[in-house]
Structure formats: structure tokens, C-alpha cells
CSV table of C-alpha atoms and ligand atoms in Angstrom, one decimal:
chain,number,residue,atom,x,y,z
A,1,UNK,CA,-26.1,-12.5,22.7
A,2,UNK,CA,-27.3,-8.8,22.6
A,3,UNK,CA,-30.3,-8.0,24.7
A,4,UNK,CA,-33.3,-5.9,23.9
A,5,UNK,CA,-33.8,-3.7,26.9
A,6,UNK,CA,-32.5,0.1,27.9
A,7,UNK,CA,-30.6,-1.4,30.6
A,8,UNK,CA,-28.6,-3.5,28.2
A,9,UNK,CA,-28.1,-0.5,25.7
A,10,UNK,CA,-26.6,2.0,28.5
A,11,UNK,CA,-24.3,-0.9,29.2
A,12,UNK,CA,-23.3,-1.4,26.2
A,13,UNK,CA,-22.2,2.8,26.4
A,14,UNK,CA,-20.6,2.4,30.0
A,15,UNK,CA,-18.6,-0.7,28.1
A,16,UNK,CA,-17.8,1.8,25.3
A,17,UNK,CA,-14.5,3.7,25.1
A,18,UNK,CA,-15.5,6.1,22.5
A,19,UNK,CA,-18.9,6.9,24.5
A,20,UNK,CA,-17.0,10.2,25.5
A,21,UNK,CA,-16.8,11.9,22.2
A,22,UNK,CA,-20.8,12.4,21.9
A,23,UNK,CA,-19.9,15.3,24.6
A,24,UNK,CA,-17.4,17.1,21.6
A,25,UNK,CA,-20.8,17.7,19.7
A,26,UNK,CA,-23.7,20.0,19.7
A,27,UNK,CA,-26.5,17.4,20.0
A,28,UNK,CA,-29.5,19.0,18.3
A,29,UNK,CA,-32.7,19.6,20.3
A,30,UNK,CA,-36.6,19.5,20.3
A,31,UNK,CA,-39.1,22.6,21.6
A,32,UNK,CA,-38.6,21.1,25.2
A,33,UNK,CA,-34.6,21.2,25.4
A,34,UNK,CA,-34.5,17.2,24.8
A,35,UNK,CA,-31.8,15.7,22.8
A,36,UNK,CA,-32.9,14.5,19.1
A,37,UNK,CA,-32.0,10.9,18.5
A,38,UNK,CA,-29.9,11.9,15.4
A,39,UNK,CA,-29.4,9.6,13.0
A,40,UNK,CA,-29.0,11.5,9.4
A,41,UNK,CA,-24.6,11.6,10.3
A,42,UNK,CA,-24.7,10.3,6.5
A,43,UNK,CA,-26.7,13.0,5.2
A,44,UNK,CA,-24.8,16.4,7.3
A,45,UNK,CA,-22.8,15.4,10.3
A,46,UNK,CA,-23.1,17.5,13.3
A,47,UNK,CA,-21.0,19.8,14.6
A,48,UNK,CA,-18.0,19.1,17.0
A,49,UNK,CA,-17.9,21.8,19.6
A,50,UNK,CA,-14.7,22.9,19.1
A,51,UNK,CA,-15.3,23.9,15.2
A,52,UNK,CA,-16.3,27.7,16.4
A,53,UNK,CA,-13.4,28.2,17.8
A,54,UNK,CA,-10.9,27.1,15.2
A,55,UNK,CA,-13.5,29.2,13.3
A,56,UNK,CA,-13.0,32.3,15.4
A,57,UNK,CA,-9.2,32.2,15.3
A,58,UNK,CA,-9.2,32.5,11.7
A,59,UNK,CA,-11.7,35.6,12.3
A,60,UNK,CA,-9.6,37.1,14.9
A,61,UNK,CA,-6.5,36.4,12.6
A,62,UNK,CA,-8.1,38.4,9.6
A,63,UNK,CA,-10.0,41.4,11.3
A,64,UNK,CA,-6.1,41.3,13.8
A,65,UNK,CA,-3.9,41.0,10.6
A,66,UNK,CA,-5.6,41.4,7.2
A,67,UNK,CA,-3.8,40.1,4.3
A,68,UNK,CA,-0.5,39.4,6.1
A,69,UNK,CA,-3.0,36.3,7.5
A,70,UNK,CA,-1.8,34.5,5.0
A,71,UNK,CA,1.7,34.7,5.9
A,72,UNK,CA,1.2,35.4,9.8
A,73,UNK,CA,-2.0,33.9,10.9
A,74,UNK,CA,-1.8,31.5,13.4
A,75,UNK,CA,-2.1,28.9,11.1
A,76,UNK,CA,-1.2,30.8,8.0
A,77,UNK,CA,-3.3,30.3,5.3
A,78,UNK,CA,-0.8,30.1,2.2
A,79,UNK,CA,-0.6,26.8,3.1
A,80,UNK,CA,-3.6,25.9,5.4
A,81,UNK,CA,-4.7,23.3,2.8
A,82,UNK,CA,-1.8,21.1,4.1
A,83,UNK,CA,-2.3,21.4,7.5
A,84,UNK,CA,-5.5,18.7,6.8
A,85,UNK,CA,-3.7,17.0,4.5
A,86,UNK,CA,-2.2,14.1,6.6
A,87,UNK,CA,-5.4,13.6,9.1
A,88,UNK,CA,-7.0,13.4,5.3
A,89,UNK,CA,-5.1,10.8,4.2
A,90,UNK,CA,-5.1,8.9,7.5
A,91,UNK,CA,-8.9,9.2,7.2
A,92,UNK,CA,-9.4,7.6,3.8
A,93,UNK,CA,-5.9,5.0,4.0
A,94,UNK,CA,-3.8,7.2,1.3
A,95,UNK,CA,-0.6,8.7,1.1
A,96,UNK,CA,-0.4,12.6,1.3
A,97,UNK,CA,0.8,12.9,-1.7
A,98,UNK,CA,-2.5,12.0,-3.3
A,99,UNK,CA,-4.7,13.4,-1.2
A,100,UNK,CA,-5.8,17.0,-1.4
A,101,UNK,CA,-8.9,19.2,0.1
A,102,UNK,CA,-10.6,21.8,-2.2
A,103,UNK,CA,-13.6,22.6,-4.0
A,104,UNK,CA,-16.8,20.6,-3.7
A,105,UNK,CA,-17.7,17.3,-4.8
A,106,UNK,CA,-19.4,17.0,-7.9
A,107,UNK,CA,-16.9,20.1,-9.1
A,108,UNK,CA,-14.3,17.6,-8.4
A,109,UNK,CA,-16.0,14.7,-9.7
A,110,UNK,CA,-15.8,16.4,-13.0
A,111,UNK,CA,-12.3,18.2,-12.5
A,112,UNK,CA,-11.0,14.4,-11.9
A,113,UNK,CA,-13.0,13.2,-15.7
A,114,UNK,CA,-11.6,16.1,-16.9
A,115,UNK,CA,-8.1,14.3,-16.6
A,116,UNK,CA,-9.5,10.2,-16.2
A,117,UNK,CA,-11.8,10.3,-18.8
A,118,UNK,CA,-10.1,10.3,-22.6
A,119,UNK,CA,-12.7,8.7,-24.3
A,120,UNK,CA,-11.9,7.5,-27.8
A,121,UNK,CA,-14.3,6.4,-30.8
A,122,UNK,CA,-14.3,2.4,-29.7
A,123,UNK,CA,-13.6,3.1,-26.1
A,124,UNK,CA,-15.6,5.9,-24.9
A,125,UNK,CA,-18.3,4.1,-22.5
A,126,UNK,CA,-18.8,5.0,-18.8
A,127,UNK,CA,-20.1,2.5,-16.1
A,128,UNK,CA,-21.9,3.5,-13.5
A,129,UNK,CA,-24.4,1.5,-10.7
A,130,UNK,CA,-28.0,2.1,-11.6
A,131,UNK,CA,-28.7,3.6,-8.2
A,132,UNK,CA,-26.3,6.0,-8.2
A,133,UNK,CA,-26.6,9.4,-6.5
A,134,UNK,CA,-28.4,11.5,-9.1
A,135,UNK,CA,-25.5,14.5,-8.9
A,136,UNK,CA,-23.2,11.3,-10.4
A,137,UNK,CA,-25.4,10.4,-13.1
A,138,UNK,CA,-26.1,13.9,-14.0
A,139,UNK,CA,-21.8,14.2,-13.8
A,140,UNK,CA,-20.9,11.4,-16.3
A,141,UNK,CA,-23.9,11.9,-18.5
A,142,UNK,CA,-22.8,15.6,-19.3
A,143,UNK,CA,-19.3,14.6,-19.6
A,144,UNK,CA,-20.5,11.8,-22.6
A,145,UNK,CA,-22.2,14.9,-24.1
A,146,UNK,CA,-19.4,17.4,-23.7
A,147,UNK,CA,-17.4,14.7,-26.0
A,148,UNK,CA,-20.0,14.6,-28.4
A,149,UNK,CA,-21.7,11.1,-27.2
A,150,UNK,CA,-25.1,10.3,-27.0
A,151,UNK,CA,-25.7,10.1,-22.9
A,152,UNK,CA,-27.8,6.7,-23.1
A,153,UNK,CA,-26.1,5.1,-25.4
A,154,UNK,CA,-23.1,5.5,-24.1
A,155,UNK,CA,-24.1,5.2,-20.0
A,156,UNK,CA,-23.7,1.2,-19.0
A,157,UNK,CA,-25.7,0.4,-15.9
A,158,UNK,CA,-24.6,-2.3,-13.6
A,159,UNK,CA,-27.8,-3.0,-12.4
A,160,UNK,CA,-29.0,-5.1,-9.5
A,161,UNK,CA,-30.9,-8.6,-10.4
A,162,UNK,CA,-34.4,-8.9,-11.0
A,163,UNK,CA,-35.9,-9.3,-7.4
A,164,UNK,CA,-32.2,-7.9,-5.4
A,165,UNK,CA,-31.4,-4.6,-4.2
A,166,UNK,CA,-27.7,-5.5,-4.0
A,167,UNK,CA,-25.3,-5.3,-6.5
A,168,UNK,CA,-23.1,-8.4,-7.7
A,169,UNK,CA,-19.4,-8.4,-8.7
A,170,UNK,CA,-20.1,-11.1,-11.4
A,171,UNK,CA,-22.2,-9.0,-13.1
A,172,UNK,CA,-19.5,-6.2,-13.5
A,173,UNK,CA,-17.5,-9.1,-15.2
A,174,UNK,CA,-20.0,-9.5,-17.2
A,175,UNK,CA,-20.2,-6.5,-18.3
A,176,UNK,CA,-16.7,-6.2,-18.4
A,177,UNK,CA,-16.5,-9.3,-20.4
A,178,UNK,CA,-18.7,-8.5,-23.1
A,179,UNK,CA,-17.9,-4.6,-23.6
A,180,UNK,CA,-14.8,-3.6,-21.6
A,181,UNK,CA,-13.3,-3.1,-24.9
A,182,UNK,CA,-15.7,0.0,-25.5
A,183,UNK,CA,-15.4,1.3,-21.4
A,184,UNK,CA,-13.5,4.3,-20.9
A,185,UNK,CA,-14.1,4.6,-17.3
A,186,UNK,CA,-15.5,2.8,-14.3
A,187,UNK,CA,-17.3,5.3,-12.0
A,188,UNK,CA,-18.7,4.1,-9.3
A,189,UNK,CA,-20.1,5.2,-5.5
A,190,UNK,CA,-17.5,3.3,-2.7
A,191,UNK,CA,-20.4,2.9,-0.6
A,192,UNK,CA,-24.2,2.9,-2.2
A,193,UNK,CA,-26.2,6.3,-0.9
A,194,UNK,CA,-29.3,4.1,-0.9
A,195,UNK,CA,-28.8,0.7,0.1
A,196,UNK,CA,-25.3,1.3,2.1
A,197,UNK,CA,-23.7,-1.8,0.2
A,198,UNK,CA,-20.0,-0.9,0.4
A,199,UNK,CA,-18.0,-2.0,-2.2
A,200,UNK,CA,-14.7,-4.1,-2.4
A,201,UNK,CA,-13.0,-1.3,-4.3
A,202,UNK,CA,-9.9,-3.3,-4.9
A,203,UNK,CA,-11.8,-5.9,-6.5
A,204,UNK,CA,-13.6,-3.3,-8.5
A,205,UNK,CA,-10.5,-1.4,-9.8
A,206,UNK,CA,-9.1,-5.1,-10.6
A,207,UNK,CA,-12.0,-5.8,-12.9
A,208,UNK,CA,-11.4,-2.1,-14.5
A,209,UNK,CA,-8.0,-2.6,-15.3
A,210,UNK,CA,-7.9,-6.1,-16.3
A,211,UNK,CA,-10.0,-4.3,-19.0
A,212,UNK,CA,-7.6,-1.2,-19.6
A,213,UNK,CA,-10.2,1.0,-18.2
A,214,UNK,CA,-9.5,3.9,-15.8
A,215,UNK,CA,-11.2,3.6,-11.9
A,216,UNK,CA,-12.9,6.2,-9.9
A,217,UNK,CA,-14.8,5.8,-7.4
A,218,UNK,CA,-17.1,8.7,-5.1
A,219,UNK,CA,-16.5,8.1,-1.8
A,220,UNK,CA,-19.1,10.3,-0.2
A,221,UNK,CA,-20.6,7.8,2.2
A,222,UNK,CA,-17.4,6.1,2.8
A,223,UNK,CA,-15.3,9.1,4.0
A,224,UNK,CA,-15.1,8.8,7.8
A,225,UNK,CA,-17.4,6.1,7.9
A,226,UNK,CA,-15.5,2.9,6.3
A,227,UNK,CA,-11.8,2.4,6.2
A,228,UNK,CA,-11.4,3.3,2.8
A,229,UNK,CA,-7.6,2.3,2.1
A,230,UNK,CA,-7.8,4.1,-1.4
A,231,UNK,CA,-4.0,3.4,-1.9
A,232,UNK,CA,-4.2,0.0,-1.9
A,233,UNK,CA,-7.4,-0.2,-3.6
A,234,UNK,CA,-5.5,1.1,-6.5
A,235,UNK,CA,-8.4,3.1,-8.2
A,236,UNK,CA,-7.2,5.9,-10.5
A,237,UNK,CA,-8.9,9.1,-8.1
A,238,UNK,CA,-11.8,9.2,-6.0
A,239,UNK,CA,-13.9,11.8,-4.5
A,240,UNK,CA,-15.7,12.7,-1.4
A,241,UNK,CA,-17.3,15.5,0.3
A,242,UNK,CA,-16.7,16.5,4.2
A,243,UNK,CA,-20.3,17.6,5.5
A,244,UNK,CA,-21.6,13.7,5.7
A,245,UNK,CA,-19.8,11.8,8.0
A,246,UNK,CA,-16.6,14.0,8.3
A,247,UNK,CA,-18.9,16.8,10.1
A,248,UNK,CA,-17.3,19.8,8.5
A,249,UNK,CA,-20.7,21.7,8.1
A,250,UNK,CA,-23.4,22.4,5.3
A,251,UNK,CA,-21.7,22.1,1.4
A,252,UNK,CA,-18.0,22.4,3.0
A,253,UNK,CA,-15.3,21.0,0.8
A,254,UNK,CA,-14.5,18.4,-0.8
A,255,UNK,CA,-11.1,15.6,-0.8
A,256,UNK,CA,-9.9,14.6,-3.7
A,257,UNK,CA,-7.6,11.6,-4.1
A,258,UNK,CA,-4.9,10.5,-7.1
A,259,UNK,CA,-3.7,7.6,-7.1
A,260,UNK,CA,0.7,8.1,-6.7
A,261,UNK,CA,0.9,6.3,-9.8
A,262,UNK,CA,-0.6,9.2,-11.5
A,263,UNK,CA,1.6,12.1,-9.3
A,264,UNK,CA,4.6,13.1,-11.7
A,265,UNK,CA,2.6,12.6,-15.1
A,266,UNK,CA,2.7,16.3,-16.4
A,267,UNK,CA,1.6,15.2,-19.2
A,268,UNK,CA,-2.0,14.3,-17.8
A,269,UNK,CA,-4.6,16.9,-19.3
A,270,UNK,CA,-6.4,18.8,-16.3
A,271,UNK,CA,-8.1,21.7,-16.0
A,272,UNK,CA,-5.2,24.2,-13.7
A,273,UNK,CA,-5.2,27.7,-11.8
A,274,UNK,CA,-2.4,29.4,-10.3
A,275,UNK,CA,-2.8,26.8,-6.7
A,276,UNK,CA,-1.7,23.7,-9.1
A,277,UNK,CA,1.5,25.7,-10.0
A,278,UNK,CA,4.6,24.9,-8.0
A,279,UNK,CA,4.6,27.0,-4.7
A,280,UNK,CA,7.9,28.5,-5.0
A,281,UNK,CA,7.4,30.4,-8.1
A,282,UNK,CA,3.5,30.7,-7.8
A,283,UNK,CA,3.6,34.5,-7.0
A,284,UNK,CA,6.6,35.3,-9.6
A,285,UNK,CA,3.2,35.7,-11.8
A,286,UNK,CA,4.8,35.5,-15.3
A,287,UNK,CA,5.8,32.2,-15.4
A,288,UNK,CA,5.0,29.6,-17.7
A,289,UNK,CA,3.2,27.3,-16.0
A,290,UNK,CA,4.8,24.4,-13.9
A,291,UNK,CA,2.6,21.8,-12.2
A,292,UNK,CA,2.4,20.8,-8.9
A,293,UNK,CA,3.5,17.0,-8.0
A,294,UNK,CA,0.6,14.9,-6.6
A,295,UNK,CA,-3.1,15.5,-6.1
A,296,UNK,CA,-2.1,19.3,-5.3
A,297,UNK,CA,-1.4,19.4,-8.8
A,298,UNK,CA,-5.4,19.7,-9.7
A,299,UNK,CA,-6.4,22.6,-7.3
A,300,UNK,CA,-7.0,25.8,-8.9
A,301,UNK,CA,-7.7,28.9,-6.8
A,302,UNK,CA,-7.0,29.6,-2.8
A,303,UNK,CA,-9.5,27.9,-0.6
A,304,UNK,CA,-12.0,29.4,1.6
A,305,UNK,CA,-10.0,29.2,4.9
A,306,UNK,CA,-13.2,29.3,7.5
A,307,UNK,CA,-14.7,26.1,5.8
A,308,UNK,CA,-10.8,24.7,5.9
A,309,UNK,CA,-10.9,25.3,9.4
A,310,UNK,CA,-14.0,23.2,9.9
A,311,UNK,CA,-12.8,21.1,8.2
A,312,UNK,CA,-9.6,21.0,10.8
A,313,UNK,CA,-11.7,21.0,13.7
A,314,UNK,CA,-13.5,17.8,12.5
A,315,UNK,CA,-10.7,15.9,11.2
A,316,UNK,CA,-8.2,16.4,14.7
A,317,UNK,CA,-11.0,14.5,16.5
A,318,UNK,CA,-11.2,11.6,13.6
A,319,UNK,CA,-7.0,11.6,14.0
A,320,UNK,CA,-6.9,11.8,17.7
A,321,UNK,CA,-9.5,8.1,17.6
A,322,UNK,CA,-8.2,6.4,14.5
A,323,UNK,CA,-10.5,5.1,11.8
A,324,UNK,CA,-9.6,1.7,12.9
A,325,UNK,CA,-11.0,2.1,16.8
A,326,UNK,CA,-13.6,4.0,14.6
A,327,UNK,CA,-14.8,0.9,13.0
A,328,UNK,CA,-14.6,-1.3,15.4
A,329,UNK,CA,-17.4,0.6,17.7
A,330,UNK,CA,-19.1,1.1,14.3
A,331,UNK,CA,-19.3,-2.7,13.8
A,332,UNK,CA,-20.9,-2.5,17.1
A,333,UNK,CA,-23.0,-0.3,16.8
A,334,UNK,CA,-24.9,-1.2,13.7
A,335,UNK,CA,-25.0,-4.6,14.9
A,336,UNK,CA,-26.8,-4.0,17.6
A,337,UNK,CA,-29.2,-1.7,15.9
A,338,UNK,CA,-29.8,-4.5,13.1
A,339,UNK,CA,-30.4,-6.8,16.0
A,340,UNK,CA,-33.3,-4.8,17.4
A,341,UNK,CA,-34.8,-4.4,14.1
A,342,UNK,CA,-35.1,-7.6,13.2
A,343,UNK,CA,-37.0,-8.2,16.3
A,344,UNK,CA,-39.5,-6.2,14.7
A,345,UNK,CA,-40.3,-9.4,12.4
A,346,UNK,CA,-39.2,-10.1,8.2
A,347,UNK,CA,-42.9,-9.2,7.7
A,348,UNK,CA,-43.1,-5.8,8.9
A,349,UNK,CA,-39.7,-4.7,7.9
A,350,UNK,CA,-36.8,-5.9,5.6
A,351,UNK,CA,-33.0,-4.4,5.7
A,352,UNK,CA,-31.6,-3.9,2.4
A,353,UNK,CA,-27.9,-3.3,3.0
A,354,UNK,CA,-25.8,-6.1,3.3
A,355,UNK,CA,-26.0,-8.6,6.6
A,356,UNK,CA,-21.7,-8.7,6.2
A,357,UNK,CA,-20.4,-5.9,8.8
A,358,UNK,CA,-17.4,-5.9,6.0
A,359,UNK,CA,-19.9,-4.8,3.0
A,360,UNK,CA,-21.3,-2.1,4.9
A,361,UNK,CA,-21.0,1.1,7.4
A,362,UNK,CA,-23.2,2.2,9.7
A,363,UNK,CA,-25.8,3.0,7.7
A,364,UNK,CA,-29.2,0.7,7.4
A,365,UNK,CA,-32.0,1.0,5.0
A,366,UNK,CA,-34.8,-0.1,6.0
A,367,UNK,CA,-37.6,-1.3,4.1
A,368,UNK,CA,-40.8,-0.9,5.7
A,369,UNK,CA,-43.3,-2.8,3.9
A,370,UNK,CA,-46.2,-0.9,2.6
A,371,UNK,CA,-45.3,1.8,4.8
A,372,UNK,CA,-45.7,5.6,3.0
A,373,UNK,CA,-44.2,8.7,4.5
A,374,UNK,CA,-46.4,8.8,7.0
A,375,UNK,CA,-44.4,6.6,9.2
A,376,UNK,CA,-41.4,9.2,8.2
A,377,UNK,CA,-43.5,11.8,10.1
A,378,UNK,CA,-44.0,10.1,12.9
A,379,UNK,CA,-41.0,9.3,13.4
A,380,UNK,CA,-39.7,13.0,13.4
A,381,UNK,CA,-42.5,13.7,15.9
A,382,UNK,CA,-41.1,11.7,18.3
A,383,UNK,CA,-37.4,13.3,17.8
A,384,UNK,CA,-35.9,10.8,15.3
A,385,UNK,CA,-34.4,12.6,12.7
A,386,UNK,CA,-33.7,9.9,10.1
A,387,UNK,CA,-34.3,9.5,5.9
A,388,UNK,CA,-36.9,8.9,3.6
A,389,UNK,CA,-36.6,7.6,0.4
A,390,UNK,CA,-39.5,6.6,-1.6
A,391,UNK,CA,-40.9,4.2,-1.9
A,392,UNK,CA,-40.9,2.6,1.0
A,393,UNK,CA,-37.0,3.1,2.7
A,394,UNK,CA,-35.5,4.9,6.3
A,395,UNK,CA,-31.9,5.5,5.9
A,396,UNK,CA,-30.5,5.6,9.8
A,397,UNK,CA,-27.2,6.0,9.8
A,398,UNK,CA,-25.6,5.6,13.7
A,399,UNK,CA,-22.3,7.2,13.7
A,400,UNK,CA,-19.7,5.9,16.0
A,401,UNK,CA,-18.5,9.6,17.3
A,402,UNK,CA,-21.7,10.5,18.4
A,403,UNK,CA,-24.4,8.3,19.0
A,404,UNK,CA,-24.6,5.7,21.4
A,405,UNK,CA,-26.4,2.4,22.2
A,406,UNK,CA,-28.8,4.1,23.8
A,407,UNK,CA,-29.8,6.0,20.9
A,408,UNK,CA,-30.2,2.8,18.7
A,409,UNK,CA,-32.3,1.2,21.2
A,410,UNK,CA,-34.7,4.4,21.8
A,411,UNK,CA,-35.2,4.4,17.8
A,412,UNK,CA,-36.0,0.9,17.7
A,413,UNK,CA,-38.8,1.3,20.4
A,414,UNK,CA,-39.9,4.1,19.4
A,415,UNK,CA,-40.3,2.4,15.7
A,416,UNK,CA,-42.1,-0.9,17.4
A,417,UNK,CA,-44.2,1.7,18.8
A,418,UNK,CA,-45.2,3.4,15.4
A,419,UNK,CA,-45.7,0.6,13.7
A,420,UNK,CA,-48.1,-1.0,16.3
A,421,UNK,CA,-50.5,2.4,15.7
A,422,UNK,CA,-50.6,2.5,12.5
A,423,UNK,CA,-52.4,0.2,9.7
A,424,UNK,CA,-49.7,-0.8,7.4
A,425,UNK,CA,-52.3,-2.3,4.4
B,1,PLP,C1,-23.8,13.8,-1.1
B,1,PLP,C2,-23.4,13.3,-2.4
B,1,PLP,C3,-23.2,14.2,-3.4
B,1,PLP,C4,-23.4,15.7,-3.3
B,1,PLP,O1,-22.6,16.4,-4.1
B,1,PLP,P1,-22.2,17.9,-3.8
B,1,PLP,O2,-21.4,18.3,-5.0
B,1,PLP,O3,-21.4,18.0,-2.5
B,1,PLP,O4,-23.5,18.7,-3.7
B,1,PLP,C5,-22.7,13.7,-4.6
B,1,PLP,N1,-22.5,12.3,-4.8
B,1,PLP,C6,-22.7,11.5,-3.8
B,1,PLP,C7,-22.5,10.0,-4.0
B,1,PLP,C8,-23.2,11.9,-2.5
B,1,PLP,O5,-23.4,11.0,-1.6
């Protein structure tokens, strides 16, 4: 039985074997030089120390070597893209061949509609959850428009029940059941922005199909935070972005998965550039184009190396742990910050995401009843850097790489504290 005292929190750290990779990030500070307690990894990541220097060798590399970089560079940057593409997949439980890194997300969201999205005049419907992240909603809606359908009409919500925050398989079915026939596509978020409910994709992309609709899912708060296993899950393509939990730094790029099923179909529309044409012949120029196999296949111009190197910096440390000791010491961790909460008492706050460690990552919403954003304030005051959402929510998301027990405990107090000075009416 966990134990609410300090004591029992820098235990809990001692006890930990991944306690020693807070020290490979730049932990940010208040006025006084005292660490922040950090807890926005789901909103931008922070950054490992060793990103400036991957950073600087691609510097060096170009001001040493210019364009010839590209063929002589340390790590060359013709191909750079592939030198992240295995700790990638690893990351997200996918084969290389459908994993790629390049543009951002919402680019991709709509690169990947571009070729998953064939709506027809019965079957042209889009679901989505009704608390989805608004740059979603604002995706599919324009992509019902650019086909010439009317945005409500043809957006299906799969909304929570009256009086629930959570959202309920059956009720997919039953939406499924009654107008699957009309759904081109099943778009949904692997792991809910707001409430942190992570989804059983498998069981999602199940539903889709049994209905002959196509799967996608955005997997912006699941990326380095939940063993995805998008190969298994069997979705169509999914998307993701790398500043959140994958700490690649403010609107870095984006990873982009298609399902193998889908890697030698040529004849799948997409939107193309001279990176989705096959390597060998790429710089022949005058070619007719010849597509790349596998999610490679939808990239379209060179990347920006410095935010690929980042991106390479983050993702050795995620390879060097494993997502699997990753989650494990997540499990922990939010389990031992829900357990301090809920010492606080069901009347003074109320966690929305799901009590199942398997429906979740470390993120918890917290509810704060009739709290406004003044508690938010406070909060910040005292060096907690967490999220509000109105009405009434704190997102705290404790990331396994870099913040400890210790961290989770001093919020929690600090919280108690807050709460006992102010009038919540
Ligand atoms: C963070 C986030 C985005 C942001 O999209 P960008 O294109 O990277 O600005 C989109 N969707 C979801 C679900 C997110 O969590």
C-alpha cells in the first residue's frame, strides 16, 4: 500500500531504475534557480541534454561541408530520415516499412485522407469522438467540404453518455450498426487529449472494418507515452507529432504510419513530391514517376535535418529504455499520483480518465469542482507547470523519463495546500 509522505516518494525514486534519466534533461527553473515540477510532457516534452549536440554536428557538418552534407555529413542527410526510422517504429510497435518521419501533424493527417478517405455518394461519412482535438475536427470537416459534403451532416460524433466523460465501445457499434453503411472513415484520437482515455485501437479498427470502413487513428498523446502496437492494431495509418511526449522540440515533425497491407498498392491516390519517388532514380530528374514502397512512399520534399536531429537525440534515449520498461515505471507512476489525489476527497476533486492503468498513460485530468482558473494560477505560482482546460480540468501528465515520485508527491501537497486557501463555492 503506497504511502503519502516525501519519505515514501524519494523511496519510491531510490527503488526506481529509470530515476537516472531525469539527469539527460534540461529541467526548467523558477527566478530562484529551483527546479519546476513539470508536468505539461503531454503538451511539449522537454529537452534531453544531448539534443544540442546532435544539433551542432549537423551545424558543423553544413558551415564544414555545404551541400556535399548530404552525401558526407557525418550522418548524411540524403538519407537521415532513415536513421530514425527503426527507434520510430520500435516506439509506436510497427514495422519500418510503415513507419516514416516528415512533415507535421495535421499536414499529415490530411496527406493520409488524401489517400484513406474515397468517399462515395452512400458512403462518404466520417466518425470522429466529440472531444476531439479541435485541429482534427477542423481536418475532417474541410476534407467533407473539399468533396463537396455538407461538414455537419456528414461529421458522426461518438459522443460520451449523458452524465460520462468516457467514451464507450458499444456505442461505436451502435453507430456502426445503424450507419456504417454510409462511413467512409473512422478517425479517431489513440489516446483522448482531454480526458487521457486511451483507446483499444484493435477493437476500434475491428468495428471499422467489420463495416468496410477505412481506420485512422492520431496518435499524438499516445506516441512515447503508451505502447501503441499499430501493427497489430491493424488500423489503415495513424499520425503523431514528436514535440509531446517524444521531446523533439517546439512544432518538430511528425510520424506517420501505413499499415504493410497498404505498402505495394501503387494504385492508392496520394498527393507525391520527388522524396516518394524511388531513391535510385530520384535525381535522374526526368523520369516518370515511380513510387516509393511503404510509408516512404507519401513523403514529398527533403526534411529539415536540424529538427530530424532532434528528433534523433530524443528517440536514442526512448530506444536505449524500451517502451516496455517505459510503461511499466509509467504504471507506477500515475498510480501513485492517482493515489495521492484521491486522498484529497471525491468532493473536492474527481479524475476523469480511466481508473484501468491499461485505458490510460500517464496523463490525469483532474476535475476540480467549482474550481475556475484561479486555482491554475496558483498553481504556476508555486512552480507547477501543469494544464487548464475550461471548465473546471488540470491535465498533469508525469512522464516516466523525467519526473519522479517525488515530483508527483510535491504537486499533490502543494494542491492540498491550494485548495485548503481558497473558497471553492
Ligand atoms: C497536439 C495535437 C495536434 C497538433 O497538431 P499540429 O499539426 O502538430 O499543430 C493535433 N491533434 C492532436 C490530437 C494533438 O494532440
Amino acid at each position: 500500500m503506497h504511502k503519502s509522505t516525501l519519505d515514501y516518494a524519494k523511496l519510491q525514486d531510490e527503488l526506481d531504475e529509470l530515476s537516472n534519466y531525469r539527469n539527460q534533461f534540461h529541467i526548467p527553473k523558477n527566478k530562484n534557480g529551483n527546479e519546476l515540477i513539470y508536468m505539461t510532457g503531454n503538451s511539449l516534452g522537454l529537452q534531453p541534454k544531448q539534443t544540442k549536440a546532435y544539433i551542432n554536428q549537423e551545424l558543423e557538418d553544413w558551415a564544414n561541408l555545404g551541400v556535399d552534407g548530404h552525401t558526407e555529413a557525418k550522418n548524411p542527410w540524403l538519407p537521415y530520415h532513415e536513421f530514425l526510422t527503426k527507434s520510430m517504429a520500435n516506439v509506436v510497435g510497427a514495422k519500418p516499412i510503415e513507419v516514416v518521419t516528415m512533415n507535421t501533424l495535421t499536414a499529415n493527417l490530411h496527406f493520409m485522407m488524401v489517400s484513406f478517405y474515397k468517399p462515395t455518394k452512400k458512403r462518404y461519412k466520417i466518425i470522429i469522438e466529440s472531444d476531439a482535438f479541435p485541429s482534427d475536427k477542423y481536418a475532417v470537416e474541410s476534407q467533407l467540404r473539399h468533396h463537396g459534403f455538407d461538414d455537419k451532416e456528414g461529421l458522426i460524433l461518438w459522443k460520451p453518455r449523458k452524465n460520462e466523460t468516457l467514451l464507450r465501445y458499444e456505442d461505436l457499434e451502435t453507430i456502426l450498426k445503424k450507419q456504417g453503411n454510409e462511413v467512409a472513415l473512422v478517425m479517431i484520437g489513440g489516446v483522448n487529449y482531454y480526458t487521457g482515455q486511451y483507446f483499444d485501437l484493435k477493437r476500434i479498427t475491428k468495428l471499422g472494418h467489420n463495416h468496410d470502413c477505412i481506420v485512422g487513428f492520431d496518435c499524438a498523446h499516445g506516441a512515447g507515452n503508451v505502447a501503441l502496437n499499430l501493427h497489430d492494431s491493424g488500423a489503415d495509418f495513424a499520425v503523431w507529432c514528436t514535440y509531446k511526449y517524444l521531446n523533439s522540440g517546439p512544432g518538430s515533425l511528425s510520424g506517420c504510419f501505413v499499415h504493410e497491407r497498404h505498402a505495394y498498392n501503387k494504385d492508392l491516390n496520394r498527393f507525391t513530391g520527388w522524396w516518394s519517388h524511388n531513391k535510385q532514380t530520384r535525381f535522374n530528374m526526368r523520369h516518370e514517376f515511380d513510387v516509393l514502397p511503404g510509408a516512404e512512399g507519401w513523403q514529398l520534399s527533403n526534411p529539415p535535418i536540424l529538427s530530424m536531429a532532434a528528433i534523433k537525440a530524443s528517440l536514442d534515449i526512448f530506444n536505449e529504455v524500451g517502451i516496455k520498461k517505459l510503461t511499466d515505471k509509467s504504471k507506477k507512476l500515475t498510480g501513485y499520483f492517482e493515489f495521492l489525489l484521491n486522498q484529497l476527497g471525491e468532493d473536492t476533486i474527481k479524475i476523469i480518465t480511466p481508473k484501468n492503468p491499461e485505458a490510460r498513460g500517464c496523463q490525469l485530468s483532474i476535475q476540480v469542482l467549482n474550481a475556475d482558473k484561479t486555482l491554475h494560477d496558483k498553481l504556476t505560482e508555486a512552480g507547477i507547470i501543469s494544464d487548464w482546460r475550461e471548465p473546471d480540468v488540470i491535465r498533469c501528465a508525469p512522464t516516466p523519463l523525467y519526473n519522479s515520485f517525488e515530483d508527483v508527491y510535491r504537486m499533490v501537497d502543494k494542491l492540498k495546500e491550494i485548495l485548503n486557501s481558497i473558497d471553492l463555492v
